[in-house]
Coordinates of C-alpha atoms in Angstrom, one line a residue:
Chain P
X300 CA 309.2 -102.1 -22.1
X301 CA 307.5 -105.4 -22.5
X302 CA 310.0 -108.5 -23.0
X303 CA 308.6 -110.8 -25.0
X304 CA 310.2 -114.6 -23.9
X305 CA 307.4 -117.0 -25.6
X306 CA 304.2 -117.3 -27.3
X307 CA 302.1 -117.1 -24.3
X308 CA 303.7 -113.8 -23.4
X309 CA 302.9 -112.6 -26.8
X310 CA 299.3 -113.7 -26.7
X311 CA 299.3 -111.6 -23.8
X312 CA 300.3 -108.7 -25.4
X313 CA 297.8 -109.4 -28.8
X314 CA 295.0 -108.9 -26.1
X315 CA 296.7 -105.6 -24.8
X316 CA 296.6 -104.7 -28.2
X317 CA 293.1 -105.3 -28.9
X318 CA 291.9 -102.9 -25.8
X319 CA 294.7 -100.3 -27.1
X320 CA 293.1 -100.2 -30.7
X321 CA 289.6 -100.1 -29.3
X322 CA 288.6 -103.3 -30.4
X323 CA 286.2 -104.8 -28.2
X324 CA 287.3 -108.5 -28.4
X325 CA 283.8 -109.9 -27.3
X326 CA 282.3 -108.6 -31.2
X327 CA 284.1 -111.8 -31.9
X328 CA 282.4 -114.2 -30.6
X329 CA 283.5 -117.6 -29.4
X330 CA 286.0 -117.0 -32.6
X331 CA 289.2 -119.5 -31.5
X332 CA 292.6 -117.9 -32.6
X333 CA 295.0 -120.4 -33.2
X334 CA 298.0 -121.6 -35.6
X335 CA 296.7 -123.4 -38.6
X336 CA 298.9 -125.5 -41.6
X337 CA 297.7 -126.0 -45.2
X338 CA 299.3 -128.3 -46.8
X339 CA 303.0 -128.0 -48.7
X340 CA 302.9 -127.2 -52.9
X341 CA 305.9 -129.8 -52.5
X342 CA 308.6 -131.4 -49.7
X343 CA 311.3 -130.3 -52.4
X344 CA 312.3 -126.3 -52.6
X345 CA 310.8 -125.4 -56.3
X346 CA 313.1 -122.8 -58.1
X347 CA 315.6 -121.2 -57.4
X348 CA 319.5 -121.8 -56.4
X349 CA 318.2 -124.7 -53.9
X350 CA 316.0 -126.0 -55.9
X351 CA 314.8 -130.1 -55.5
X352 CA 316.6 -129.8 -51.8
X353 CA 314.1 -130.7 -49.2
X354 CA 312.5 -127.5 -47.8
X355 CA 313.7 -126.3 -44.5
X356 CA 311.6 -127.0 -41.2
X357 CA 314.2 -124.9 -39.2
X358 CA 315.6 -121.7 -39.3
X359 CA 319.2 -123.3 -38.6
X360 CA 318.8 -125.2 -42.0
X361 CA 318.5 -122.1 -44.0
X362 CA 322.6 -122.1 -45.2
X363 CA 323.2 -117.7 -44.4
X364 CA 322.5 -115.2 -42.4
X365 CA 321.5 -113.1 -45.8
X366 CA 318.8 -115.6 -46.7
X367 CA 317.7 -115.7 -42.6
X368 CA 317.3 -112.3 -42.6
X369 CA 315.2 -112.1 -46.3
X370 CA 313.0 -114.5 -44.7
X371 CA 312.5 -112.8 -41.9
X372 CA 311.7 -109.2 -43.9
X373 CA 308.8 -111.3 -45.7
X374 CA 307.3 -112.4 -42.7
X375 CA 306.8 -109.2 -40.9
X376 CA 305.8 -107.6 -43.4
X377 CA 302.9 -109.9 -44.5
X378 CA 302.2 -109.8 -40.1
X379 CA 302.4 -106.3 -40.3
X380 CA 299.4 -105.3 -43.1
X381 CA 297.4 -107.8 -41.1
X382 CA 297.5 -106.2 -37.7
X383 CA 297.0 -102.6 -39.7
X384 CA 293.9 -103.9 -41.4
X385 CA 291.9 -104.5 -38.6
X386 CA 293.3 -101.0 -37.2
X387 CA 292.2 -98.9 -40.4
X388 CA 288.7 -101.2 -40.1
X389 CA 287.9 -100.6 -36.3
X390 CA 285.4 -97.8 -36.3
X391 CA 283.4 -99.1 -39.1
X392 CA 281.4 -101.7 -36.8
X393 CA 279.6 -98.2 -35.6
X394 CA 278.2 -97.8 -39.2
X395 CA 277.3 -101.6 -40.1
X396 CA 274.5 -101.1 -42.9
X397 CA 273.4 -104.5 -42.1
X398 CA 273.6 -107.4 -39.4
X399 CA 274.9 -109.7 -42.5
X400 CA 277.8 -106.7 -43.0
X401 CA 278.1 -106.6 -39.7
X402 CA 279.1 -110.7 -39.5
X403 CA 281.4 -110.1 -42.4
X404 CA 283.1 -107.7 -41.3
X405 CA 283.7 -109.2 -37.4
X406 CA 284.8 -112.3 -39.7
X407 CA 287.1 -110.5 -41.9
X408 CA 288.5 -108.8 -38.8
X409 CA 288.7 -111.8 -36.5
X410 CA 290.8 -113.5 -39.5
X411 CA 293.6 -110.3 -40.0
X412 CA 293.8 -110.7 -36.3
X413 CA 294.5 -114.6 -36.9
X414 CA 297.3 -114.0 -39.8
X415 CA 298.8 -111.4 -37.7
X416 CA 298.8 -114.3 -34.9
X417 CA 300.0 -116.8 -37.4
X418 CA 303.1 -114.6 -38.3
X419 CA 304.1 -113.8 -35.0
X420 CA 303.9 -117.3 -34.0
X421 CA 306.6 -118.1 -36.5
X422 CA 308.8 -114.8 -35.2
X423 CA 308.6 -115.6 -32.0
X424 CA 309.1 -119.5 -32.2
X425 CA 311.4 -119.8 -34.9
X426 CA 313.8 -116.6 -35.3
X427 CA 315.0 -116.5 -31.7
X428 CA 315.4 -113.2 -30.1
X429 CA 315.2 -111.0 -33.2
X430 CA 312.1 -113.1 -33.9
X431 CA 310.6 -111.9 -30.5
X432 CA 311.1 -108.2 -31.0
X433 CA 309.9 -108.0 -34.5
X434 CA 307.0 -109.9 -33.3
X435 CA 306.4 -107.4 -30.3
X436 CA 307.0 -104.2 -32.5
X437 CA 304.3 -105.4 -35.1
X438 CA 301.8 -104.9 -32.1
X439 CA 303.2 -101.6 -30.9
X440 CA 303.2 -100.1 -34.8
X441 CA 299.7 -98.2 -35.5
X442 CA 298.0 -97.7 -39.2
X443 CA 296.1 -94.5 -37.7
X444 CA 299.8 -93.1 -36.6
X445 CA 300.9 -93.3 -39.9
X446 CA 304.0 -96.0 -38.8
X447 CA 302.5 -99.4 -40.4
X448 CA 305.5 -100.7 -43.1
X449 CA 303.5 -100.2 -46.2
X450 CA 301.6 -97.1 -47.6
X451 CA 298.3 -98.6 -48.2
X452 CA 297.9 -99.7 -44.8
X453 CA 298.4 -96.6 -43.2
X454 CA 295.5 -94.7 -45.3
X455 CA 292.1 -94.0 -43.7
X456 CA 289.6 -96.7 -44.3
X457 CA 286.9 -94.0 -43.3
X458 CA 283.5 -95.5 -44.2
X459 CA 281.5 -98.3 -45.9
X460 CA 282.7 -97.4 -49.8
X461 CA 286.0 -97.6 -48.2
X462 CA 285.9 -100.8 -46.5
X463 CA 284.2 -102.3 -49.5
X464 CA 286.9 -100.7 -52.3
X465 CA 289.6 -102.0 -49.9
X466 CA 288.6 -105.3 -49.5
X467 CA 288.4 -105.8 -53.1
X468 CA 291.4 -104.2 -54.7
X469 CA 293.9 -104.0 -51.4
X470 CA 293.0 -107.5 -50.0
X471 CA 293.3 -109.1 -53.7
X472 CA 297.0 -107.4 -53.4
X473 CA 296.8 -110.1 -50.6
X474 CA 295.7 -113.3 -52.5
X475 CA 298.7 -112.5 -54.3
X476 CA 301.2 -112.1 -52.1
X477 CA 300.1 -115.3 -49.7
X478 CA 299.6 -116.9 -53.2
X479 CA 304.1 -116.5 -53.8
X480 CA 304.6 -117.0 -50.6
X481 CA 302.8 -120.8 -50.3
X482 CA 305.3 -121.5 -53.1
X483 CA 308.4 -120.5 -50.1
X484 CA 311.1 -123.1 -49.2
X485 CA 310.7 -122.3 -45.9
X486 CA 307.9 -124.9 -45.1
X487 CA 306.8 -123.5 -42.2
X488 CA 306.3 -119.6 -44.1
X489 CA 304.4 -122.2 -47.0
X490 CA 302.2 -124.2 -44.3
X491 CA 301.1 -121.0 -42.7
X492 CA 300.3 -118.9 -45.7
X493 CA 297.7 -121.8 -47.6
X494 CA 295.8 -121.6 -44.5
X495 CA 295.8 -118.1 -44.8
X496 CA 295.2 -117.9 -48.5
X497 CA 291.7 -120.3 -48.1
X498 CA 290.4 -117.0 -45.7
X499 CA 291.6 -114.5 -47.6
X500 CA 288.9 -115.6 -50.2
X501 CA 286.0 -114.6 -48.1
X502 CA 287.1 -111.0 -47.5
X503 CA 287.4 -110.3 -51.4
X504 CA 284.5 -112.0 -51.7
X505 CA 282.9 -109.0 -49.2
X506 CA 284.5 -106.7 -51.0
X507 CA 283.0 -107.4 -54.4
X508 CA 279.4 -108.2 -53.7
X509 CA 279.0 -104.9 -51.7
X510 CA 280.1 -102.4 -54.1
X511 CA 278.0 -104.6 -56.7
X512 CA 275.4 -104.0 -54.0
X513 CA 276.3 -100.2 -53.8
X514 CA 275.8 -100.0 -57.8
X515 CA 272.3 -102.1 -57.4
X516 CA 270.8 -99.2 -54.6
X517 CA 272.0 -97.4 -57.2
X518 CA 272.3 -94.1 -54.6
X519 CA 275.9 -93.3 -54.5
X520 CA 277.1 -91.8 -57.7
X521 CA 279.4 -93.8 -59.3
X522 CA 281.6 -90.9 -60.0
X523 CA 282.4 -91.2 -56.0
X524 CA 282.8 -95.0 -56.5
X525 CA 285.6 -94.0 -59.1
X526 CA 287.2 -91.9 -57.1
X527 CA 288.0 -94.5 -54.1
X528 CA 288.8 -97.3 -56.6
X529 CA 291.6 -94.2 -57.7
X530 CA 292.5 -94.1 -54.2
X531 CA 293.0 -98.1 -53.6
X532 CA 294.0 -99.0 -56.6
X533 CA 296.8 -96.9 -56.9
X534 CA 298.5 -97.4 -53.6
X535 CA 297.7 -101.2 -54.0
X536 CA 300.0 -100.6 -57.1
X537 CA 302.6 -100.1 -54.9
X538 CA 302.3 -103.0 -52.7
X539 CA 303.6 -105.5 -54.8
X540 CA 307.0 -103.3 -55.0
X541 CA 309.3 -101.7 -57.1
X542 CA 310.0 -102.0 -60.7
X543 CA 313.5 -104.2 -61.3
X544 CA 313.1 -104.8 -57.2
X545 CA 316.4 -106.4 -56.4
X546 CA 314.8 -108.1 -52.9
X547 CA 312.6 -109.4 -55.1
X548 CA 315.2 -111.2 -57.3
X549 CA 316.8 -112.4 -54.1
X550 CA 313.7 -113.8 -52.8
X551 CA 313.8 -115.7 -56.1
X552 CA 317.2 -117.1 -55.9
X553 CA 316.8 -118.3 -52.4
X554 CA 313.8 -120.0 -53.0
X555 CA 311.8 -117.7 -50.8
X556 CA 309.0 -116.1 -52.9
X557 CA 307.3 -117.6 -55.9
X558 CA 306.0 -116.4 -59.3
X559 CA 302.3 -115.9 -59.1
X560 CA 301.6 -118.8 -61.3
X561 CA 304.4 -120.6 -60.1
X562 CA 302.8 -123.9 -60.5
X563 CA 301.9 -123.3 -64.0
X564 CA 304.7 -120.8 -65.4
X565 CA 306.1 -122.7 -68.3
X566 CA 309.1 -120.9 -68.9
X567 CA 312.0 -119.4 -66.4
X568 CA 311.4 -116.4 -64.3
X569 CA 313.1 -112.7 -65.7
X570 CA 313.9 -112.3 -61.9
X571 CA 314.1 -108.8 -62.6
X572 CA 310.5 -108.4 -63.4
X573 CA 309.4 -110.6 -60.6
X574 CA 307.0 -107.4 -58.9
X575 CA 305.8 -106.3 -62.6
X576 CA 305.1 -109.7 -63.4
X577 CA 302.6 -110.2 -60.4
X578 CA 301.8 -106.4 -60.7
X579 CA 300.2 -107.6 -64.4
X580 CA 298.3 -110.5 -63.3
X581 CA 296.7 -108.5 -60.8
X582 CA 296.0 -105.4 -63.2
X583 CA 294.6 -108.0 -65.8
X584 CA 292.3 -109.9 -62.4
X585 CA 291.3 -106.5 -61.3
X586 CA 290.0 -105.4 -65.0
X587 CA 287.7 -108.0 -65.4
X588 CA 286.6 -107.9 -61.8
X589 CA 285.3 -104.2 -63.0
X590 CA 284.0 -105.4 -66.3
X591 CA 281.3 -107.2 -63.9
X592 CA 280.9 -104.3 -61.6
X593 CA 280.3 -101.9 -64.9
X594 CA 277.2 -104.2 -65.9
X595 CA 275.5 -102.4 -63.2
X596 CA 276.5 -98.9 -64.2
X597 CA 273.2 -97.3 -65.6
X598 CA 273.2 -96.6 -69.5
X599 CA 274.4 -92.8 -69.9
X600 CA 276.8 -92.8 -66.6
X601 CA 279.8 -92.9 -67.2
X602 CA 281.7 -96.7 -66.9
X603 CA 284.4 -97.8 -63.7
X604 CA 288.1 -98.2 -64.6
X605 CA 291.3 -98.9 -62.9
X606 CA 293.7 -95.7 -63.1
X607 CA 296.5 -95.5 -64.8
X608 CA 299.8 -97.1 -63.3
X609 CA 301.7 -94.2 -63.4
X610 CA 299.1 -92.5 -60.9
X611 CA 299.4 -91.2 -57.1
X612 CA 302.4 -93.9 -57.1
X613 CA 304.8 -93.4 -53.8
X614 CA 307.3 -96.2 -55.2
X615 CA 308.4 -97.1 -58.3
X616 CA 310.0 -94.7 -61.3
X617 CA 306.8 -92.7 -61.3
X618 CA 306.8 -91.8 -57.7
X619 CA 306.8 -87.8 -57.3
X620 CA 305.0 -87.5 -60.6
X621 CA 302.1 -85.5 -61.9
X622 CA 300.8 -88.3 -64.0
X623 CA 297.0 -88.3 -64.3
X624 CA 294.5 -90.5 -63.6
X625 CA 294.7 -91.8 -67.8
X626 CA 298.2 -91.2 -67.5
X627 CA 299.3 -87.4 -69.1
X628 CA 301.5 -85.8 -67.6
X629 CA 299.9 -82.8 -66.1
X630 CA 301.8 -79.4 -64.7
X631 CA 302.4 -78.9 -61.3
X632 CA 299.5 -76.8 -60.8
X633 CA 297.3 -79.2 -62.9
X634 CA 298.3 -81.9 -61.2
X635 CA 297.3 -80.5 -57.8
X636 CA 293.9 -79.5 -59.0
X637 CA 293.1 -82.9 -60.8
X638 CA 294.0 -84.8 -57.9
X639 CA 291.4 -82.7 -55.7
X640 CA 288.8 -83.5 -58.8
X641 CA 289.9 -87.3 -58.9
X642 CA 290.8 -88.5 -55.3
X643 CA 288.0 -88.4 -52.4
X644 CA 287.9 -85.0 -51.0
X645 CA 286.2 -83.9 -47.6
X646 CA 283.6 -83.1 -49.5
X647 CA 282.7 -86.7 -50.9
X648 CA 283.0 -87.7 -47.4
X649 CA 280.5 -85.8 -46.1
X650 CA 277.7 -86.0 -49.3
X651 CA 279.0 -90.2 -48.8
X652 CA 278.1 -89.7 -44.7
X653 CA 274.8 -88.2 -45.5
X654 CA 273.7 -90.6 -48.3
X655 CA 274.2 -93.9 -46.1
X656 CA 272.3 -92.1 -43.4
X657 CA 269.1 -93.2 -45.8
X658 CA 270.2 -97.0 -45.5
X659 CA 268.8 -97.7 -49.0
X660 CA 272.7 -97.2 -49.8
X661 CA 273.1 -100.3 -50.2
X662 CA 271.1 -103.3 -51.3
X663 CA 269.8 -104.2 -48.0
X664 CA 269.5 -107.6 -46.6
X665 CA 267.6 -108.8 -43.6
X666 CA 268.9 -111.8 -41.9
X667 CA 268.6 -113.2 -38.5
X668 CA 270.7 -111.7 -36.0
Chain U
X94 CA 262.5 -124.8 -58.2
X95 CA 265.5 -126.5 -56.6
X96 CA 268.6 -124.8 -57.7
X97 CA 272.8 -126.1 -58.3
X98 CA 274.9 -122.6 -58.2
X99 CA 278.3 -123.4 -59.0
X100 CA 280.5 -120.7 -58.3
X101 CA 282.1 -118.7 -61.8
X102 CA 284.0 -115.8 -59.8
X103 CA 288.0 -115.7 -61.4
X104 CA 289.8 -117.7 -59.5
X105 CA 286.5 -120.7 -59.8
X106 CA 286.8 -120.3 -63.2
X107 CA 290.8 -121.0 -63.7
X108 CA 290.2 -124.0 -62.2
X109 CA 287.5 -124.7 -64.8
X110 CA 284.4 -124.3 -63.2
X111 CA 282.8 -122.9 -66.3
X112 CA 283.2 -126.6 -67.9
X113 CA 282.0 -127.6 -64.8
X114 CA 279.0 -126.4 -65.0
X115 CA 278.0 -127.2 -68.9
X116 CA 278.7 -130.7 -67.5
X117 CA 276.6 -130.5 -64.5
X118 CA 274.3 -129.1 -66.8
X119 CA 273.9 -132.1 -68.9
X120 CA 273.9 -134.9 -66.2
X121 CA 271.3 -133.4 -64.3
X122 CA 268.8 -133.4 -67.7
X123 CA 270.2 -136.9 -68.7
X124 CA 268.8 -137.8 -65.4
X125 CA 265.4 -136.5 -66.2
X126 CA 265.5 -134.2 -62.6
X127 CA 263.0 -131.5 -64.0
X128 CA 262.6 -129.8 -60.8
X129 CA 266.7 -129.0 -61.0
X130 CA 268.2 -125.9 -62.1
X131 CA 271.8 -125.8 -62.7
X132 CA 272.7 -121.7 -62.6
X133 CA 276.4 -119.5 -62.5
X134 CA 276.6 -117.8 -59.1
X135 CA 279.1 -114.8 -59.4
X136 CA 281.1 -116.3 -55.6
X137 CA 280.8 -118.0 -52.5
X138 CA 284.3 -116.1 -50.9
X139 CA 285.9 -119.8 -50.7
X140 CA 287.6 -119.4 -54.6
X141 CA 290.9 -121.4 -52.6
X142 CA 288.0 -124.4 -52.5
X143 CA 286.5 -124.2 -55.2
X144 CA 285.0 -124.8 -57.8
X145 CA 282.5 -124.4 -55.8
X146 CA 278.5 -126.3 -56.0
X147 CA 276.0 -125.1 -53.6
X148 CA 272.8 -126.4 -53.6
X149 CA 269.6 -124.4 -52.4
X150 CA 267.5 -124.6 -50.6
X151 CA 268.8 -127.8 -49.5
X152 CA 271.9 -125.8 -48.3
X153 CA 274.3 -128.3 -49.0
X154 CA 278.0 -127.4 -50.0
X155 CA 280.3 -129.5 -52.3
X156 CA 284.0 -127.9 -52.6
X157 CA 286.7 -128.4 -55.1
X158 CA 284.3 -130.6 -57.2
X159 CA 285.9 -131.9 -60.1
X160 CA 283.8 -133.6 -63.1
X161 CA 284.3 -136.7 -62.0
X162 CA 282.3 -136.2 -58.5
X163 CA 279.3 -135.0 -61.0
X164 CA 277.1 -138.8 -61.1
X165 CA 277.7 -138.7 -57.1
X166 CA 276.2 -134.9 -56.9
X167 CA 273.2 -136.0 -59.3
X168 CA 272.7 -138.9 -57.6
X169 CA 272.4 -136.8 -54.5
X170 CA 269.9 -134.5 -56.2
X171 CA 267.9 -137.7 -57.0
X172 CA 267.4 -138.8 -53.4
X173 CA 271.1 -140.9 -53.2
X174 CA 273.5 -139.8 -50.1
X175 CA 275.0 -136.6 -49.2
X176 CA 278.6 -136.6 -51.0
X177 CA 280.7 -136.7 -47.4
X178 CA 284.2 -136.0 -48.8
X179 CA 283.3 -133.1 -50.6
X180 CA 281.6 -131.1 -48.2
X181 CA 284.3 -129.6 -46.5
X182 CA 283.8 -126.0 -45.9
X183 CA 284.1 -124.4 -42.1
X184 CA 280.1 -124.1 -40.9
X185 CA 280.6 -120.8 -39.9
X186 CA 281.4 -119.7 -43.4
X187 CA 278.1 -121.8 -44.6
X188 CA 276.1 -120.3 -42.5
X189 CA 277.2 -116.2 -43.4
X190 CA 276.5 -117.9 -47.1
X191 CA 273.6 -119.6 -46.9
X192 CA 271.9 -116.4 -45.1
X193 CA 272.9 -114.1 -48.0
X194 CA 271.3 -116.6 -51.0
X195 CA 268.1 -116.7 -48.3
X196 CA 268.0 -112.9 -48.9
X197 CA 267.9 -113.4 -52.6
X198 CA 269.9 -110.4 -53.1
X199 CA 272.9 -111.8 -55.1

């Protein structure tokens, strides 16, 4: 078993991870990976029980274990989606439409790798021993085993649409969870995440102009489209956690995890609707995002949606239930056929596999190599 | 045609990049620059920056411009000097950018 003592030894085992996954680390370039601080919201801790105390620099400043601990949970979590993206997204470098894709993707990859990096750095140099393991276990987890922390990040991410869908809906999760987190009264958690928030800009920014490219080449029914924003949509439901989420209230109180719009929000928090509350902002983001996608549907097809909440959901009080994509509650046996009718199938995958064999799949773009 | 494309993707606009550009707008005809177009450009991927002005095919990149750094963009248009402090984006970012508005897809 590898014994991980300090950063360096880590580092070494980030590169052992990058030949295990397949990822051949010269695609990225003279790319540097390295710790980087954005600046603090504020010096003072801004809600919660410790709020207008100066925000802790150390671990041993945090005043219980309970709160250590809490801290800790955030931070490999957020390490461990990173580390899984670039797993679900290594094969797709094989299929790159474009050289431009191609960039954007090694850079979107190159940057996971970084956050990963970024949360691992604060395991292992901040948490002590417990620090250390968590930090080597988030390098020995694997998205295509099926043992990454979180549901969405264990799901194929088998082609382009995928990549695309993913980077729009599941990395937007993202935005929003580095966005609560910069608000944390651990300053270190709060320096690292605004540096990580300015990158993750780029990769929702891939994600939205290539499906509005997919719906300009106009070649991949938008019925397919539909049915991987049903796929990532729903389980990026779930990432922002349970309904009435009591770790979520906790987070609150201790100052931890911040309201969405925590700079903004006029009024106090109903701490047990924190994960609804964010949930909602991102349903409302997401709605408009494919208002501007639907201007590209052609007249007579029908127009993109987000599905209803209560769909495909593996958390939360409609987890187990045979809600449909608009939200009726369908039999058993309906339920098992709709979800063949609204979810990819093999069969989407293979009609999608021959259509981007044609390359006029998506609106191309020649640029210098 | 020399164009201004100031970024209106959701996160731009929250920070009021929509009044942004109206204003640009209206300096850059009170200056008389004829040969300017000020235009919406859906995102540049650095909304955490923003808002966002680009300027093409110049290729110069002002982030988190706020209306008071408008007279020292125009004057920029008008031959003045490049606006230093705003131009703070990471090059390899610019250049992944600047190739996709060269292929005039977006």
């Amino acid at each position: 078993m590898v014994k991980i003592s300090s950063f360096d030894d880590w580092i070494q085992y980030f590169r052992e991870w990058q030949n295990d996954i397949g990822y051949d680390p010269t695609l990225l370039g003279n790319y540097n990976f390295e710790t980087k601080l954005g600046d603090l919201h504020s010096a003072e801790i801004e809600f919660g029980d410790f709020k207008g105390q100066r925000k802790w620099e150390r671990v041993g400043q945090i005043p219980n274990q309970s709160i250590r601990d809490a801290l800790m949970n955030l931070i490999i979590y957020q390490g461990d989606t990173e580390f899984a993206s670039v797993e679900q997204q290594r094969n797709l470098l094989d299929t790159t439409p474009t050289e431009y894709d191609r960039q954007a993707l090694v850079r979107v990859n190159s940057e996971e790798m970084r956050h990963g990096w970024q949360m691992c750095y604060l395991l292992v140099n901040y948490f002590g021993d417990s620090g250390k393991l968590e930090a080597r276990k988030l390098l020995e987890r694997r998205a295509f085993r099926g043992d990454r922390l979180l549901g969405s990040f264990n799901a194929p991410v088998n082609n382009w649409l995928d990549f695309f869908t993913y980077t729009e809906f599941v990395d937007r999760d993202g935005k929003y969870q580095l966005t609560m987190l910069s608000h944390s009264a651990f300053a270190p958690l709060a320096e690292s995440v605004t540096a990580m928030l300015k990158e993750e800009f780029f990769h929702m920014f891939t994600g939205h102009t290539g499906l509005t490219r997919i719906l300009r080449a106009g070649k991949i029914p938008v019925a397919i489209v539909q049915k991987y924003f049903n796929k990532w949509l729903s389980t990026a439901y779930d990432l922002f956690g349970t309904d009435h989420s009591s770790s979520a209230n906790w987070a609150y109180v201790w100052g931890l995890k911040g309201r969405f719009d925590e700079d903004e929000a006029k009024i106090p928090a109903e701490k047990d609707k924190l994960n609804d509350l964010a949930r909602n902002h991102y349903i409302v983001e997401c709605a408009k995002l494919i208002d501007q996608l639907n201007a590209l549907v052609p007249q007579g097809q029908p127009k993109l949606y987000a599905p209803d909440l209560k769909f495909n959901r593996s958390i939360g009080e409609h987890v187990g239930k045979t809600y449909s994509v608009t939200g009726e509650l369908l039999s058993a046996d309906a339920y098992k056929k709709h979800v063949t009718q609204v979810l990819p199938t093999a069969e989407d995958e293979q009609l999608l596999s021959e259509i981007i064999k044609s390359k006029d799949w998506v609106a191309q773009m020649q640029i210098k190599s | 045609m020399r164009v201004c494309l100031v970024c209106q993707n959701i996160d731009c606009k929250s920070r009021g990049s929509e009044q942004l550009m109206k204003e640009f707008q209206k300096r850059v005809a009170a200056r008389g620059l004829t040969d300017v177009e000020v235009k919406p450009y859906m995102c540049f991927g650095a909304c955490q920056e923003g808002p966002n002005i680009v300027l093409y095919p110049e290729k110069n990149w002002y982030a988190a411009v706020k209306v008071e750094d408008l007279d020292e963009i125009t004057d920029h248009l008008a031959g003045g000097p490049h606006v230093q402090r705003l131009d703070t984006i990471d090059s390899a970012l610019k250049e992944l950018i600047y190739q996709l508005l060269d292929t005039g897809i977006l």
